Short mmCIF file of C-alpha atoms in Angstrom, two decimals:
data_model
loop_
_atom_site.label_atom_id
_atom_site.label_comp_id
_atom_site.label_asym_id
_atom_site.label_seq_id
_atom_site.Cartn_x
_atom_site.Cartn_y
_atom_site.Cartn_z
CA MET A 1 -16.35 16.57 11.74
CA GLU A 2 -17.52 19.38 10.08
CA HIS A 3 -14.36 20.36 8.74
CA ILE A 4 -13.51 17.52 6.84
CA ARG A 5 -14.51 18.26 3.26
CA ALA A 6 -12.46 14.34 1.39
CA VAL A 7 -12.13 12.10 3.01
CA LEU A 8 -9.41 8.99 2.09
CA ILE A 9 -10.80 4.97 2.42
CA ASP A 10 -8.23 2.00 2.72
CA ILE A 11 -9.09 -1.21 0.48
CA ASP A 12 -8.23 -3.74 2.22
CA GLY A 13 -10.02 -4.27 5.83
CA VAL A 14 -12.18 -1.41 5.83
CA LEU A 15 -14.05 -1.85 2.57
CA THR A 16 -13.41 -5.60 1.76
CA VAL A 17 -12.18 -8.62 2.77
CA SER A 18 -10.90 -10.87 -0.40
CA TRP A 19 -12.47 -8.69 -2.18
CA LYS A 20 -16.38 -9.61 -0.47
CA ALA A 21 -18.03 -6.01 0.46
CA LEU A 22 -18.03 -6.44 4.18
CA PRO A 23 -21.56 -5.94 5.82
CA GLY A 24 -22.55 -2.08 5.75
CA ALA A 25 -19.86 -0.82 3.09
CA VAL A 26 -21.59 0.29 0.27
CA GLU A 27 -24.88 1.44 1.68
CA ALA A 28 -21.57 3.45 3.26
CA MET A 29 -20.37 4.79 0.10
CA GLU A 30 -22.94 5.84 -1.98
CA ARG A 31 -24.31 7.86 1.09
CA LEU A 32 -20.79 9.97 1.82
CA ARG A 33 -21.32 9.79 -2.33
CA ALA A 34 -24.72 11.69 -2.40
CA ALA A 35 -23.36 14.37 -0.40
CA ASP A 36 -20.95 15.12 -2.89
CA LEU A 37 -18.17 14.05 -0.45
CA PRO A 38 -15.26 14.12 -2.53
CA LEU A 39 -13.06 10.23 -2.28
CA ALA A 40 -9.92 8.33 -2.92
CA LEU A 41 -9.07 4.82 -2.35
CA VAL A 42 -5.67 4.47 -0.87
CA THR A 43 -3.87 1.18 -0.82
CA ASN A 44 -1.04 -0.70 -0.62
CA THR A 45 -2.20 -2.91 -2.83
CA THR A 46 -0.10 -4.48 -4.95
CA SER A 47 -1.77 -7.55 -6.33
CA ARG A 48 -3.54 -5.45 -9.00
CA THR A 49 -3.92 -2.87 -11.42
CA ARG A 50 -6.39 0.95 -10.76
CA ALA A 51 -8.61 -0.64 -13.86
CA GLU A 52 -8.10 -3.93 -12.01
CA ILE A 53 -9.44 -2.49 -8.23
CA ALA A 54 -11.93 -0.86 -9.88
CA ARG A 55 -13.38 -3.56 -11.64
CA ARG A 56 -13.69 -5.39 -8.60
CA LEU A 57 -15.51 -2.65 -6.10
CA SER A 58 -17.21 -2.42 -8.41
CA GLY A 59 -18.51 -5.89 -9.16
CA GLU A 60 -19.30 -5.53 -5.66
CA GLY A 61 -21.20 -2.23 -5.70
CA PHE A 62 -19.48 0.37 -4.88
CA PRO A 63 -20.01 3.30 -6.99
CA VAL A 64 -16.34 4.28 -8.12
CA GLY A 65 -14.30 4.11 -11.05
CA ALA A 66 -10.19 3.76 -11.47
CA ASP A 67 -9.43 7.88 -11.31
CA ASP A 68 -10.60 7.73 -7.73
CA ILE A 69 -7.89 4.86 -7.08
CA LEU A 70 -4.65 6.01 -6.17
CA THR A 71 -2.15 2.45 -5.38
CA ALA A 72 1.28 1.51 -4.08
CA PRO A 73 2.53 0.88 -7.19
CA ALA A 74 1.16 3.64 -9.02
CA VAL A 75 3.38 6.19 -6.61
CA THR A 76 5.64 3.91 -6.77
CA ALA A 77 6.00 3.76 -10.66
CA ALA A 78 6.02 8.01 -10.33
CA TYR A 79 8.87 8.16 -7.38
CA LEU A 80 10.67 5.83 -10.04
CA ARG A 81 10.88 7.86 -13.06
CA LYS A 82 11.74 11.10 -11.43
CA HIS A 83 14.97 9.62 -8.60
CA HIS A 84 15.89 6.82 -11.71
CA PRO A 85 15.15 7.06 -13.99
CA ASP A 86 16.29 4.95 -17.10
CA ALA A 87 17.45 2.66 -13.95
CA ARG A 88 16.70 -1.56 -14.11
CA CYS A 89 14.41 -2.62 -11.71
CA LEU A 90 13.73 -6.13 -10.37
CA LEU A 91 10.89 -6.14 -9.15
CA ILE A 92 9.98 -8.91 -7.06
CA ASN A 93 5.99 -9.06 -6.67
CA SER A 94 3.13 -11.13 -6.48
CA GLY A 95 0.81 -10.15 -9.01
CA ASP A 96 1.16 -8.70 -12.36
CA VAL A 97 1.17 -4.31 -11.71
CA GLN A 98 3.52 -3.14 -15.01
CA ALA A 99 -0.24 -1.36 -16.15
CA ASP A 100 0.68 0.80 -13.92
CA LEU A 101 4.15 0.64 -14.07
CA GLU A 102 3.86 2.61 -17.12
CA GLY A 103 8.22 4.72 -17.91
CA VAL A 104 9.79 1.50 -15.69
CA GLU A 105 11.91 -0.51 -17.02
CA ILE A 106 11.94 -4.06 -15.69
CA VAL A 107 13.67 -7.10 -16.08
CA PRO A 108 12.94 -10.35 -15.17
CA GLY A 109 15.25 -11.85 -12.67
CA THR A 110 17.23 -14.48 -12.37
CA ASP A 111 19.67 -16.00 -9.84
CA ARG A 112 23.32 -17.59 -11.89
CA PRO A 113 25.59 -19.07 -9.05
CA ASP A 114 27.62 -20.35 -11.36
CA THR A 115 28.38 -16.98 -11.81
CA GLY A 116 28.96 -15.90 -8.74
CA ARG A 117 27.16 -12.43 -8.57
CA PRO A 118 23.49 -12.86 -9.61
CA GLU A 119 22.90 -11.13 -13.19
CA THR A 120 19.23 -10.49 -15.22
CA ASP A 121 17.84 -11.85 -17.68
CA SER A 122 19.13 -9.43 -19.51
CA GLY A 123 22.64 -9.76 -17.96
CA ALA A 124 23.19 -6.42 -16.48
CA ALA A 125 22.57 -5.92 -12.72
CA PRO A 126 19.46 -3.78 -11.68
CA ASP A 127 20.30 -0.43 -10.46
CA VAL A 128 16.80 -1.30 -8.55
CA VAL A 129 15.72 -3.90 -6.56
CA VAL A 130 11.77 -3.40 -5.78
CA PHE A 131 9.94 -4.93 -3.86
CA GLY A 132 6.24 -5.26 -3.60
CA GLY A 133 3.28 -7.28 -1.87
CA ALA A 134 4.65 -10.68 -0.48
CA GLY A 135 3.63 -15.02 -1.48
CA GLU A 136 5.13 -17.03 -3.52
CA GLU A 137 7.32 -14.90 -5.03
CA PHE A 138 8.73 -14.04 -2.61
CA SER A 139 11.30 -17.45 -3.17
CA TYR A 140 14.79 -18.37 -0.82
CA PRO A 141 16.16 -18.22 -5.08
CA ALA A 142 14.34 -14.26 -5.39
CA LEU A 143 15.38 -12.63 -2.00
CA ASN A 144 18.56 -14.37 -2.45
CA ALA A 145 19.14 -12.37 -5.63
CA ALA A 146 18.16 -8.87 -4.88
CA PHE A 147 20.43 -9.80 -1.48
CA ARG A 148 23.13 -9.83 -3.51
CA HIS A 149 22.45 -6.97 -5.87
CA LEU A 150 21.67 -4.89 -2.57
CA ARG A 151 25.13 -5.82 -1.22
CA SER A 152 26.29 -4.77 -5.24
CA GLY A 153 25.42 -1.35 -4.87
CA ALA A 154 21.95 -1.92 -5.89
CA ARG A 155 18.85 0.66 -4.36
CA LEU A 156 16.38 -0.54 -2.05
CA VAL A 157 12.23 0.76 -2.71
CA ALA A 158 9.75 -0.82 -1.40
CA MET A 159 5.58 0.12 -2.37
CA HIS A 160 5.21 -0.90 1.41
CA ARG A 161 6.23 -2.50 4.68
CA ASN A 162 2.99 -3.79 6.36
CA LEU A 163 4.03 -6.79 7.99
CA TYR A 164 0.52 -8.10 7.32
CA TRP A 165 -2.94 -8.55 5.91
CA ARG A 166 -6.26 -9.60 6.82
CA THR A 167 -7.57 -12.53 4.10
CA ALA A 168 -10.68 -14.91 4.47
CA GLN A 169 -8.00 -17.50 6.35
CA GLY A 170 -6.92 -15.33 8.66
CA LEU A 171 -3.68 -12.80 9.10
CA ASP A 172 -1.32 -13.64 6.52
CA LEU A 173 3.05 -12.05 6.59
CA ASP A 174 3.39 -9.40 3.98
CA THR A 175 5.99 -7.41 2.47
CA GLY A 176 7.47 -5.94 6.34
CA ALA A 177 8.31 -9.21 7.69
CA PHE A 178 11.08 -10.49 4.74
CA LEU A 179 12.06 -6.56 4.59
CA LEU A 180 13.47 -5.77 7.73
CA GLY A 181 15.68 -8.67 7.91
CA LEU A 182 17.06 -7.81 3.80
CA GLU A 183 17.17 -4.31 5.53
CA ARG A 184 19.95 -5.61 8.17
CA ALA A 185 21.17 -7.96 6.21
CA ALA A 186 22.21 -6.27 3.44
CA ARG A 187 23.08 -2.51 5.96
CA VAL A 188 20.16 -0.60 3.28
CA ASP A 189 17.27 0.98 4.26
CA ALA A 190 14.75 1.07 1.76
CA VAL A 191 12.91 3.97 0.12
CA VAL A 192 9.00 3.08 0.77
CA THR A 193 6.96 4.36 -1.68
CA GLY A 194 3.61 3.66 -0.17
CA LYS A 195 1.46 4.26 2.98
CA PRO A 196 3.13 5.81 5.13
CA SER A 197 5.60 7.74 3.50
CA GLU A 198 4.74 11.44 3.33
CA ALA A 199 4.31 11.59 -0.30
CA PHE A 200 2.30 8.90 -0.77
CA PHE A 201 -0.39 10.42 1.59
CA ALA A 202 0.54 13.89 -0.14
CA ALA A 203 -0.23 12.43 -3.57
CA ALA A 204 -3.64 11.30 -2.24
CA LEU A 205 -4.22 15.09 -1.27
CA ALA A 206 -3.51 16.86 -4.75
CA HIS A 207 -5.43 14.24 -6.00
CA LEU A 208 -8.29 15.36 -4.91
CA GLY A 209 -7.43 18.72 -4.27
CA THR A 210 -7.78 19.28 -0.55
CA SER A 211 -5.34 20.27 1.87
CA ALA A 212 -4.48 17.62 5.53
CA SER A 213 -6.31 19.93 7.87
CA GLU A 214 -9.75 19.81 5.76
CA ALA A 215 -9.74 15.23 4.76
CA LEU A 216 -10.19 12.48 7.13
CA MET A 217 -7.94 9.08 6.64
CA VAL A 218 -9.97 5.56 7.04
CA GLY A 219 -8.50 2.42 7.78
CA ASP A 220 -7.63 -0.49 9.42
CA ASP A 221 -3.36 0.04 10.09
CA VAL A 222 -3.48 2.00 13.45
CA GLU A 223 1.15 2.58 12.64
CA SER A 224 0.34 2.42 8.42
CA ASP A 225 -3.19 4.04 7.84
CA VAL A 226 -3.62 5.48 10.91
CA LEU A 227 -1.21 7.43 12.57
CA ALA A 228 0.75 8.35 9.34
CA ALA A 229 -2.32 9.88 8.06
CA GLN A 230 -2.48 11.71 11.64
CA ARG A 231 1.79 13.03 11.42
CA CYS A 232 0.09 14.66 7.16
CA GLY A 233 -2.11 16.56 9.65
CA ILE A 234 -5.30 14.66 8.15
CA THR A 235 -7.35 13.77 10.73
CA GLY A 236 -7.09 9.38 11.79
CA VAL A 237 -9.90 6.87 12.13
CA LEU A 238 -8.82 3.51 12.98
CA VAL A 239 -11.46 0.82 12.35
CA ARG A 240 -12.21 -2.47 14.64
CA THR A 241 -12.42 -4.29 10.60
CA GLY A 242 -9.66 -6.21 8.31
CA LYS A 243 -5.87 -6.24 10.19
CA TYR A 244 -7.53 -4.32 13.46
CA GLN A 245 -6.13 -5.11 16.98
CA SER A 246 -6.68 -3.95 20.12
CA GLU A 247 -3.05 -4.66 21.28
CA ALA A 248 -1.57 -3.61 17.82
CA VAL A 249 -3.11 -0.21 19.24
CA GLU A 250 -2.33 -0.63 22.46
CA ALA A 251 0.98 -0.91 21.26
CA ALA A 252 1.07 2.04 18.66
CA ASP A 253 3.08 5.28 19.21
CA GLY A 254 0.13 7.62 19.30
CA THR A 255 -3.58 7.14 19.87
CA PRO A 256 -5.73 7.34 17.28
CA ASP A 257 -8.09 10.85 16.36
CA ARG A 258 -11.17 8.02 16.56
CA VAL A 259 -12.52 4.78 16.28
CA ILE A 260 -15.69 3.19 15.30
CA ASP A 261 -16.73 -0.79 14.41
CA SER A 262 -16.58 -0.54 11.30
CA PHE A 263 -17.39 1.00 7.87
CA ALA A 264 -20.24 1.81 7.95
CA ASP A 265 -20.60 3.81 11.17
CA LEU A 266 -18.04 6.97 8.83
CA PRO A 267 -21.21 8.28 7.92
CA ALA A 268 -23.11 8.94 11.15
CA LEU A 269 -19.67 10.25 12.18
CA LEU A 270 -19.76 12.62 9.38
CA GLY A 271 -22.86 13.82 9.89
CA ARG A 272 -23.60 12.99 6.35
#
């Protein structure tokens, strides 16, 4: 691991669960900071802004700031500004991340059965349907309205396609569980902007100013975190915390470069 010059770190399930620090995670990050190792926290979290995430992590003792964090909503905003400028975007998401969607026109949506066609509150159909993180907002009316928009020609952009995530109460369904059905029903393919997209990892490497061969990604999702990073040339390390499940590793399309018990073991693995 002597060649590693920067580390990408997933947050949920790696550093925290339900925003509470996992044992040894704070001390491990402090050791990496003391070794002057550049870090980027890369997350598909869509319920909080970068600033809010930084405050929560700092409150748990992690030495991080908003500039250390790259989120799926921030990368999604950059994608929409570049590929769909001036588009009306219908956002279905659990949590308020408007602050990280600068330059994107978000239109509130409603389903109006009397018109025979779902519209936004502004009276015009959206150009893009944007999926964030799943929650109560992923209701039948909301999903059905999205389906109708897509059938009418709207594009589909998803911040991620995670199937589930770990909470203090156990595993909860996430966006991917709904996205798969919607893609099939509407006969469209979503553009995914967060992990595991190559564009997300490229943005993280550019943020750190390092090459893929000198970077390491540590995560609890064998597919979206680890193997996706490895396909980009980044060393992948899987932790046995968070959403880790041995059966998921066995069914995966590849093998992690390394598997460790928790983020607390990372400094020793890196020799820092």
